[in-house]
Structure formats: C-alpha cells, structure tokens
Coordinates of N, CA and C in Angstrom, one line a residue:
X11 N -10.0 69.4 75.5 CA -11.2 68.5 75.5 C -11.4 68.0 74.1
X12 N -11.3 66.8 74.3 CA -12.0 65.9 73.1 C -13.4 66.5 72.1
X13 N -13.2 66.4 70.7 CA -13.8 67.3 70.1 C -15.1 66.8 70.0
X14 N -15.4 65.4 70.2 CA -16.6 64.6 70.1 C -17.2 64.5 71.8
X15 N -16.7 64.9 72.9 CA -17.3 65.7 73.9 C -17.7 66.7 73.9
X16 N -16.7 67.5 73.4 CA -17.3 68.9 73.6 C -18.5 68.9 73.0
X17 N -18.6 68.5 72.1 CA -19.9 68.4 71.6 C -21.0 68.2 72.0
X18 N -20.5 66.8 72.6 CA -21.8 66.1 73.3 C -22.3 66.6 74.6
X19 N -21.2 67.5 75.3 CA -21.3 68.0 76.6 C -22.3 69.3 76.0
X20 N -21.8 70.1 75.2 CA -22.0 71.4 74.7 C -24.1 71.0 74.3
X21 N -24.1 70.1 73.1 CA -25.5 69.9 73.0 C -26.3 69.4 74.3
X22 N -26.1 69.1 75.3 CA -26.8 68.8 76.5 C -27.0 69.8 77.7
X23 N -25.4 70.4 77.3 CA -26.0 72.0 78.3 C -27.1 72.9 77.7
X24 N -26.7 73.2 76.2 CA -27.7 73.7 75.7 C -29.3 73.4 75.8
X25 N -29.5 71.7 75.8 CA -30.9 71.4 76.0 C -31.2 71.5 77.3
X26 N -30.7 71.6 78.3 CA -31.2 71.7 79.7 C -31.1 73.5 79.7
X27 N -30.4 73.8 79.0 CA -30.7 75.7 79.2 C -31.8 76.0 78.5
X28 N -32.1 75.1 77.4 CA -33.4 75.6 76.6 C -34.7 75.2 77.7
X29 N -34.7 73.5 78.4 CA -35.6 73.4 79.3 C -35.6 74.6 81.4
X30 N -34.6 74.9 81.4 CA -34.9 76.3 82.4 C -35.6 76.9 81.9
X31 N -35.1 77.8 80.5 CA -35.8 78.8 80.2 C -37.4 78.4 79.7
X32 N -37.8 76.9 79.1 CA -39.2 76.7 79.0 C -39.6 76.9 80.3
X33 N -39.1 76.4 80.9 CA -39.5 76.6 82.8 C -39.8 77.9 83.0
X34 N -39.2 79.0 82.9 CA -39.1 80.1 83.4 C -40.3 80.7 83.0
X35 N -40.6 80.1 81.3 CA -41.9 81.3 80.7 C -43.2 80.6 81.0
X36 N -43.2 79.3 82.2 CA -44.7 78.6 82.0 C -45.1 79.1 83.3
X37 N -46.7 79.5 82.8 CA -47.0 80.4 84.0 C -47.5 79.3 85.0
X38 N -48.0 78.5 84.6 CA -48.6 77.3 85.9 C -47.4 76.8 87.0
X39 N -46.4 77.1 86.8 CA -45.3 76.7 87.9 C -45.2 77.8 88.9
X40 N -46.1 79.2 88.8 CA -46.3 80.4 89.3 C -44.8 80.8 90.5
X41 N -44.1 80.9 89.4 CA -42.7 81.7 89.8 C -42.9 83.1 90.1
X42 N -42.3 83.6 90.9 CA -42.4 85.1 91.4 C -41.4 85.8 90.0
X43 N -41.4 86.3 90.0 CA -40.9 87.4 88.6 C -39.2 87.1 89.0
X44 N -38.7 87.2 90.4 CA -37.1 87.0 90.4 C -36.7 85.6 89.8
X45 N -37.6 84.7 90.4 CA -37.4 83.4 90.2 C -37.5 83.5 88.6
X46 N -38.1 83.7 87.9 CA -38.3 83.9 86.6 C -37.0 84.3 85.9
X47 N -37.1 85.3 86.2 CA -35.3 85.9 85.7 C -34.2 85.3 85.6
X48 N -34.2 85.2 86.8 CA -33.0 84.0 87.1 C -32.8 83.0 86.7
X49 N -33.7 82.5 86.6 CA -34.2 80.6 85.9 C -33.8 81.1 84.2
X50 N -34.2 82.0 83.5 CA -34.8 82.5 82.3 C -32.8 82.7 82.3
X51 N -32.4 83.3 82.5 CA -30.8 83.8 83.0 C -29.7 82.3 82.6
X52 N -30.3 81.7 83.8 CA -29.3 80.6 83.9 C -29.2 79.8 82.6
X53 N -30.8 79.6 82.1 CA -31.0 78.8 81.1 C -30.3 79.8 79.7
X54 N -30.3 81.1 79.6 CA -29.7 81.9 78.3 C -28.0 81.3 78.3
X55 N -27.8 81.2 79.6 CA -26.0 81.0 80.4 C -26.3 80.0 79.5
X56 N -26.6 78.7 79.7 CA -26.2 77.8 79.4 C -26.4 77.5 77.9
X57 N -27.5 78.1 77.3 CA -27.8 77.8 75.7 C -26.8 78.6 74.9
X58 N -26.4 79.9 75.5 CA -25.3 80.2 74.6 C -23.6 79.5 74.8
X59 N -23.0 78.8 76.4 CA -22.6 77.9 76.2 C -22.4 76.8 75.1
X60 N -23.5 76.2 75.0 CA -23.6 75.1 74.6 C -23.4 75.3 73.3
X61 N -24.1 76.2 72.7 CA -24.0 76.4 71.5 C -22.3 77.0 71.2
X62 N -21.9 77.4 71.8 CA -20.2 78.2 71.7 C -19.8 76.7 71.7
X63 N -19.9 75.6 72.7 CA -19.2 74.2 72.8 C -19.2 73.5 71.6
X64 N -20.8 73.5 71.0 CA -20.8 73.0 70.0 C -20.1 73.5 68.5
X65 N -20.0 74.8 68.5 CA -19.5 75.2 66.8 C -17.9 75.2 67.2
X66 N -17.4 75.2 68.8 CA -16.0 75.3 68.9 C -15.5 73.0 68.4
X67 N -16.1 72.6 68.6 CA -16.3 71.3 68.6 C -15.5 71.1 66.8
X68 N -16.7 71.6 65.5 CA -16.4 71.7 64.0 C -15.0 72.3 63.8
X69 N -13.9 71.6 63.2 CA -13.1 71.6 62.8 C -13.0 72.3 61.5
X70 N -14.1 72.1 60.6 CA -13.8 72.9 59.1 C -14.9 74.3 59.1
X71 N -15.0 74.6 59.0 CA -16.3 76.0 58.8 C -17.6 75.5 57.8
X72 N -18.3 75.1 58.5 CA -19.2 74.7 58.1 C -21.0 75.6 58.4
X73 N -21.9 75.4 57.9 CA -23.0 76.6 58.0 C -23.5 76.3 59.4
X74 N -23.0 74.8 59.8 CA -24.0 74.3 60.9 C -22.5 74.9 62.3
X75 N -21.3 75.2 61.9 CA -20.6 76.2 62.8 C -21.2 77.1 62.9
X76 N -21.4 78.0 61.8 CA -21.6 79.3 62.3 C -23.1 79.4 62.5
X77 N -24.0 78.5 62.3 CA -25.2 78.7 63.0 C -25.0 78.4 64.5
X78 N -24.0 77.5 64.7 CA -24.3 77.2 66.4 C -23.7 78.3 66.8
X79 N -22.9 79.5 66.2 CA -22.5 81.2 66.6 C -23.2 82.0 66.7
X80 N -24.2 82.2 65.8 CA -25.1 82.7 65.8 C -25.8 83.1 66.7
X81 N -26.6 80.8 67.4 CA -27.1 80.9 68.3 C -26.8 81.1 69.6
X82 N -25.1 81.0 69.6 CA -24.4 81.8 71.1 C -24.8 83.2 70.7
X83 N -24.5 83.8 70.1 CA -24.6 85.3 69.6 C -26.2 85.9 70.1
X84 N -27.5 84.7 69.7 CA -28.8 85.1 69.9 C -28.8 84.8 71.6
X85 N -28.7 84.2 72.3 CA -28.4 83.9 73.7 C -28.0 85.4 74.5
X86 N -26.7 85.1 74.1 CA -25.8 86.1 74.5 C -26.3 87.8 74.4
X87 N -27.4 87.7 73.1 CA -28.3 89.0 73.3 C -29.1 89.1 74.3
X88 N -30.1 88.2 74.1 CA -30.9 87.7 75.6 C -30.5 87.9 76.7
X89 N -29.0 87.3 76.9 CA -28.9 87.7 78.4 C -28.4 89.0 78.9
X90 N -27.8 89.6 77.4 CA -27.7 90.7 77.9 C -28.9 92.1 78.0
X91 N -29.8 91.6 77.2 CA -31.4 92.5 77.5 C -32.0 92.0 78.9
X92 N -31.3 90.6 79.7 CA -31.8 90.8 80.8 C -30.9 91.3 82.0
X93 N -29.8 91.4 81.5 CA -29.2 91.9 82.5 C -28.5 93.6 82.9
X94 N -28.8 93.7 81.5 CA -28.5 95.4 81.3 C -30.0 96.4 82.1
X95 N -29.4 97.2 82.8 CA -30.7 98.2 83.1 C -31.0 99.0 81.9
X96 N -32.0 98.3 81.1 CA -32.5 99.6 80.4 C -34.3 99.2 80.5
X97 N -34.7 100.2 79.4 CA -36.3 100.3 79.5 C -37.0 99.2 79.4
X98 N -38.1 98.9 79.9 CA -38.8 98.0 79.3 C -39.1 97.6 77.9
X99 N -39.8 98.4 77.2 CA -39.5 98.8 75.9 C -37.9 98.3 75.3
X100 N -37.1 98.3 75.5 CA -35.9 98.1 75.0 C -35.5 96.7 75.7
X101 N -36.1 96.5 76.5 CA -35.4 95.2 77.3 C -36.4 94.1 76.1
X102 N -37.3 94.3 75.5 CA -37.9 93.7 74.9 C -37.5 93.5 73.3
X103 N -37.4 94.9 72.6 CA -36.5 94.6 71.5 C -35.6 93.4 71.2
X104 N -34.7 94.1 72.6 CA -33.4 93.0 72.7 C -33.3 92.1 72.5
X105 N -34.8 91.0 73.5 CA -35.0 89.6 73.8 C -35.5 89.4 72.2
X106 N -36.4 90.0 71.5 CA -36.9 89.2 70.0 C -36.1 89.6 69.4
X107 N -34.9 90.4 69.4 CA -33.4 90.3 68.4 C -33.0 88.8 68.8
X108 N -32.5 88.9 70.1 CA -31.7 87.4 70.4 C -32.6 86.2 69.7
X109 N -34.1 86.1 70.3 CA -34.4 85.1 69.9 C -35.0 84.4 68.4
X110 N -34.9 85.9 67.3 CA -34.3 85.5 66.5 C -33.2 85.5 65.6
X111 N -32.2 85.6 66.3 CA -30.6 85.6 65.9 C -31.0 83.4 66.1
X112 N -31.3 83.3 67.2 CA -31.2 82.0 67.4 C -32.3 81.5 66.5
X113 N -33.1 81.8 66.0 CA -33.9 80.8 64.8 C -33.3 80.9 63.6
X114 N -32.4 81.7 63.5 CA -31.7 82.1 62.0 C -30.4 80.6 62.4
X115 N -30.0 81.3 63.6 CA -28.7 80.5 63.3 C -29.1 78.3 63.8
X116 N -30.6 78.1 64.5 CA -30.6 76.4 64.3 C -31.1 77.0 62.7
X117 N -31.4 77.1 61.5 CA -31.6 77.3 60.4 C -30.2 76.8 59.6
X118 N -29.0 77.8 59.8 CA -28.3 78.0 59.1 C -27.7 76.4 59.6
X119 N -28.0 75.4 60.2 CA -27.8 73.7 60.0 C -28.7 73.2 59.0
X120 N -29.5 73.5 58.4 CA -30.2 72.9 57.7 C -29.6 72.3 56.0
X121 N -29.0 73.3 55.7 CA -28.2 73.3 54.4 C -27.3 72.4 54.1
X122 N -26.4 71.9 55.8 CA -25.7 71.0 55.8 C -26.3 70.0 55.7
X123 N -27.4 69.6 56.9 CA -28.4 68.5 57.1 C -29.0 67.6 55.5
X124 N -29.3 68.9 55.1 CA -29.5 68.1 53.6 C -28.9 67.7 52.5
X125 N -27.8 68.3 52.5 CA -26.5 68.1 51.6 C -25.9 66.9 51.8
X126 N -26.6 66.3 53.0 CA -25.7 64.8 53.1 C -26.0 63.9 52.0
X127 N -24.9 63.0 52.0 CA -24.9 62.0 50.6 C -26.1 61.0 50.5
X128 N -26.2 60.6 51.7 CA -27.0 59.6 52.8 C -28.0 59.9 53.8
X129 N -28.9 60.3 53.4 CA -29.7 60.8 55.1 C -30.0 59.9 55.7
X130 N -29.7 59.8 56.7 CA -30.0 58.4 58.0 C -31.0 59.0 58.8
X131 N -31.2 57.9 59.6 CA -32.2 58.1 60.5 C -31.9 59.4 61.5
X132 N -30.4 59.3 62.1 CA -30.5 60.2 63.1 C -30.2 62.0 62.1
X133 N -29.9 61.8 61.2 CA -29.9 63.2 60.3 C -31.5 63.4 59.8
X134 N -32.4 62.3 60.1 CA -33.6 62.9 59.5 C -33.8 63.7 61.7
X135 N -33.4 63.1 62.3 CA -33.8 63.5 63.5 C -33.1 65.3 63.8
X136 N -32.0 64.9 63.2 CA -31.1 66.3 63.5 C -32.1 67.7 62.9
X137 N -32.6 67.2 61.3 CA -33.3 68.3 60.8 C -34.2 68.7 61.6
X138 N -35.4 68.0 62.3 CA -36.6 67.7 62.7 C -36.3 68.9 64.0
X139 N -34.9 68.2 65.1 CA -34.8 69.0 66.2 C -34.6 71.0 65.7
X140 N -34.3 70.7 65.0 CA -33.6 72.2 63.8 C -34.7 72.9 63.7
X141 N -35.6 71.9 63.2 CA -37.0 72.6 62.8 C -38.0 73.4 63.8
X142 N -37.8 72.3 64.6 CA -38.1 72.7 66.3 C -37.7 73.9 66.5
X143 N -36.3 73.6 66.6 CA -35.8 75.2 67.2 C -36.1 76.0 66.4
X144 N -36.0 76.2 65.3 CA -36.3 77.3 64.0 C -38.2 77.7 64.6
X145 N -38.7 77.1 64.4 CA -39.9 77.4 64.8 C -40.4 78.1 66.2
X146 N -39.9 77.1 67.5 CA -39.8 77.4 69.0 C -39.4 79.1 69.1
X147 N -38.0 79.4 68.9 CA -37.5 80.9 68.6 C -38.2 81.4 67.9
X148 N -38.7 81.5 67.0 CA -39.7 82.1 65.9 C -40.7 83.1 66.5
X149 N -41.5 81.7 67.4 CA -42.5 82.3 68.1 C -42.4 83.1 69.1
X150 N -41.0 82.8 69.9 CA -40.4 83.6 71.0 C -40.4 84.9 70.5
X151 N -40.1 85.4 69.3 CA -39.7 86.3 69.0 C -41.3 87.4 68.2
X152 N -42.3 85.9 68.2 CA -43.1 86.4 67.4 C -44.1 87.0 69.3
X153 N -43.7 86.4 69.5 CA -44.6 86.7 71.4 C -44.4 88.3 71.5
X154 N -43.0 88.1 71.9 CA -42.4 89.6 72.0 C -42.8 91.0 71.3
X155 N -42.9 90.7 70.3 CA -43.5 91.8 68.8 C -44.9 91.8 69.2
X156 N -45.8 91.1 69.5 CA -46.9 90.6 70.1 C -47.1 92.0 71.3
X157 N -46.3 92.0 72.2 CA -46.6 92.2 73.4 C -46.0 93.6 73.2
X158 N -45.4 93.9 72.5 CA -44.9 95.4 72.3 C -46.1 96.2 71.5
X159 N -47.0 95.4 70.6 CA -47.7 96.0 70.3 C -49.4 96.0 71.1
X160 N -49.2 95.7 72.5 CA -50.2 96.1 73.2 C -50.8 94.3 73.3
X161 N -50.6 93.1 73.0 CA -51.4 92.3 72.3 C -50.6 91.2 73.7
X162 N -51.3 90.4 73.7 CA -51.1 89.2 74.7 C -50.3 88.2 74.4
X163 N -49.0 87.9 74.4 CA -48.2 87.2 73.4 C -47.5 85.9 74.5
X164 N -48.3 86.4 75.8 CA -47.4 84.9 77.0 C -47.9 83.3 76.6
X165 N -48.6 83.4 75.8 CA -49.7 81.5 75.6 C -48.6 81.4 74.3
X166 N -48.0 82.1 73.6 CA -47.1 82.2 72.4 C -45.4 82.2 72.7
X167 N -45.1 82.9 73.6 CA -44.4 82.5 74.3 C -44.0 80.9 75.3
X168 N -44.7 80.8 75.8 CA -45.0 79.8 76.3 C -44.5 78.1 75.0
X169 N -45.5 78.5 74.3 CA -45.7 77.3 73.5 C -44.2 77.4 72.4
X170 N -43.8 78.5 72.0 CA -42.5 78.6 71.8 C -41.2 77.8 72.4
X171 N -41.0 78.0 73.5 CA -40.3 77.6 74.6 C -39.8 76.5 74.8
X172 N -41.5 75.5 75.0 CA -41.4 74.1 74.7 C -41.1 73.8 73.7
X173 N -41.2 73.8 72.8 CA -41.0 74.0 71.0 C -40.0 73.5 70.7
X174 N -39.1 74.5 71.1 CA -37.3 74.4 71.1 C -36.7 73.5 72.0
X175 N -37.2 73.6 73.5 CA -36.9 72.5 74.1 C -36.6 71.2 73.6
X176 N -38.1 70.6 73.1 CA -38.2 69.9 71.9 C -36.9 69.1 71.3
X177 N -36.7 70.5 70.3 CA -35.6 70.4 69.5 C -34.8 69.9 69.9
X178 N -34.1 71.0 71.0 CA -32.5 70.8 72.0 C -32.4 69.3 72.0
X179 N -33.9 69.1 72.7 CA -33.1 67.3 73.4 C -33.1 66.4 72.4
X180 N -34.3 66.5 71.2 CA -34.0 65.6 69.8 C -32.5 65.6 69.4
X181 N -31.9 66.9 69.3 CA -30.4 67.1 68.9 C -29.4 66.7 69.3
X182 N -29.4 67.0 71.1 CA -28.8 66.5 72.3 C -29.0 64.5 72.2
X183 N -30.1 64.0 71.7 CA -30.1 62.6 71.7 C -29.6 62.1 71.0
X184 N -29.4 62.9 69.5 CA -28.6 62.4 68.5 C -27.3 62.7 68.5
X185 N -27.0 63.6 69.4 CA -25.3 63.8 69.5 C -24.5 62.8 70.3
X186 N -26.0 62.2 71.3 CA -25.0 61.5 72.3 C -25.3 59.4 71.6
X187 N -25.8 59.5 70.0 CA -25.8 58.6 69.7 C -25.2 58.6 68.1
X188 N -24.2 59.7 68.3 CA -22.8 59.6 67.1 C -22.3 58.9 67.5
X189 N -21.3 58.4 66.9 CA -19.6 57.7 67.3 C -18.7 58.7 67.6

C-alpha cells in the first residue's frame, strides 16, 4: 500500500474509532453496558489500527512515528483491559495506563509540528488536533483515577472522549488535504 494512503486510510480509521468510543462513554444514547463494550472495543480496534497505519506510513524515525506507537501501544492497552478477565479494580488501572500512553504518544508529534521551517495553515491545524488529543486522553485517564478513588469521573470522561474525537478528525482532515 501506498505510503500516502496508508496514512490517509490509517488517520480516518483512527478518527471514526476515536468517534465509537466517544459514542460508547455518552450516557444520553443509553446503551445497555454490552453495547457499551463493544462499541468502546471496536472503536480501541480501530484507533490502535490507525495509529499502527499511520507511524507504519513514516519512512524515517521520527517523534511523530513513534508517538503514533505509542498511541497503538495506548489502545492496544485498552483493549486489552477490556478484554482480559480480570478485577474491576485492575480492569481500570489498565484503561488510564492506555489512555495515557495515548496522550503521551499524540504529544510526542508536537516537537516535530514545531520544528517546521514554515508553519502553514494545516500544521497550525495538525498541532491544535494533537492538542486535542493530548488533552481528550488526559482527562480519560484523569476520569478513571477519579472513579477509583470513590469520586464521579463519567461527565469527565465523557467530555474527554469528545475532546479527542475532536482532534482525530482535525488530523484526519489534514491528512486527507496533504499531497
């Protein structure tokens, strides 16, 4: 596959896994707990895809590769805290490991983003989506810590979610308006 698809394919799986998973955590769409999972599941499937499509896409090693590893890596935790039988308690850990492995790694693009010779319009957008996600995961992870310590962290969650969504498709728009 063409290296300037994969990409493009890769950042739009990603953004529609990031929008499931906002789906999955908003309670007004009152999903039964399976549906939740699954939705929450499908969307981890595809954000750590996308993210693997994307850093497999960078030809040199660059920070904004190994952040999109990262962010397969932070995924790929997630889905496996939802799909392993363990405690509650631990299935929770898990999920604010992954979801901030994934704020670290849209981060570790940042360094590239700014280092450009030229910032353009769609690099000032690339940061912005970055920021998003850095922030969106943040809170995902800040919900979780929330809720393990007895505390109400689903309106934080929630607002997380979208956050990053956000991001994805800002990123996803600028990918699919490279050359």
């Amino acid at each position: 596959m063409d290296n300037n698809l994969k990409a493009l394919f890769g950042s739009w799986d990603e953004a529609i896994g990031t929008l499931l998973s906002a789906i999955a955590s908003t309670p007004s769409f009152k999903l039964n707990e399976t549906q939740q999972k699954h939705l929450d599941l499908l969307g981890n499937v595809m954000q750590a895809t996308g993210s693997a499509l994307a850093a497999d896409s960078e030809k040199k090693l660059t920070l904004n590769k190994i952040g999109n590893q990262v962010q397969a890596i932070g995924n790929s935790t997630v889905v496996s805290g939802i799909l392993i039988p363990l405690n509650e308690e631990t299935k929770s850990e898990v999920t604010i490991k992954g979801n901030l492995f994934q704020a670290v790694g849209s981060s570790m693009a940042l360094p590239d983003l700014l280092n450009a010779n030229k910032i353009s319009m769609n690099t000032l957008y690339e940061i912005y989506g970055a920021l998003l996600q850095v922030i969106g995961n943040a809170l995902q992870g800040l919900s979780g810590i929330m809720e393990l310590q007895g505390k109400q962290g689903e309106n934080i969650d929630f607002t997380g979610s979208w956050i990053q969504t956000m991001g994805a498709f800002i990123q996803a728009w600028v990918q699919s308006n490279n050359p």
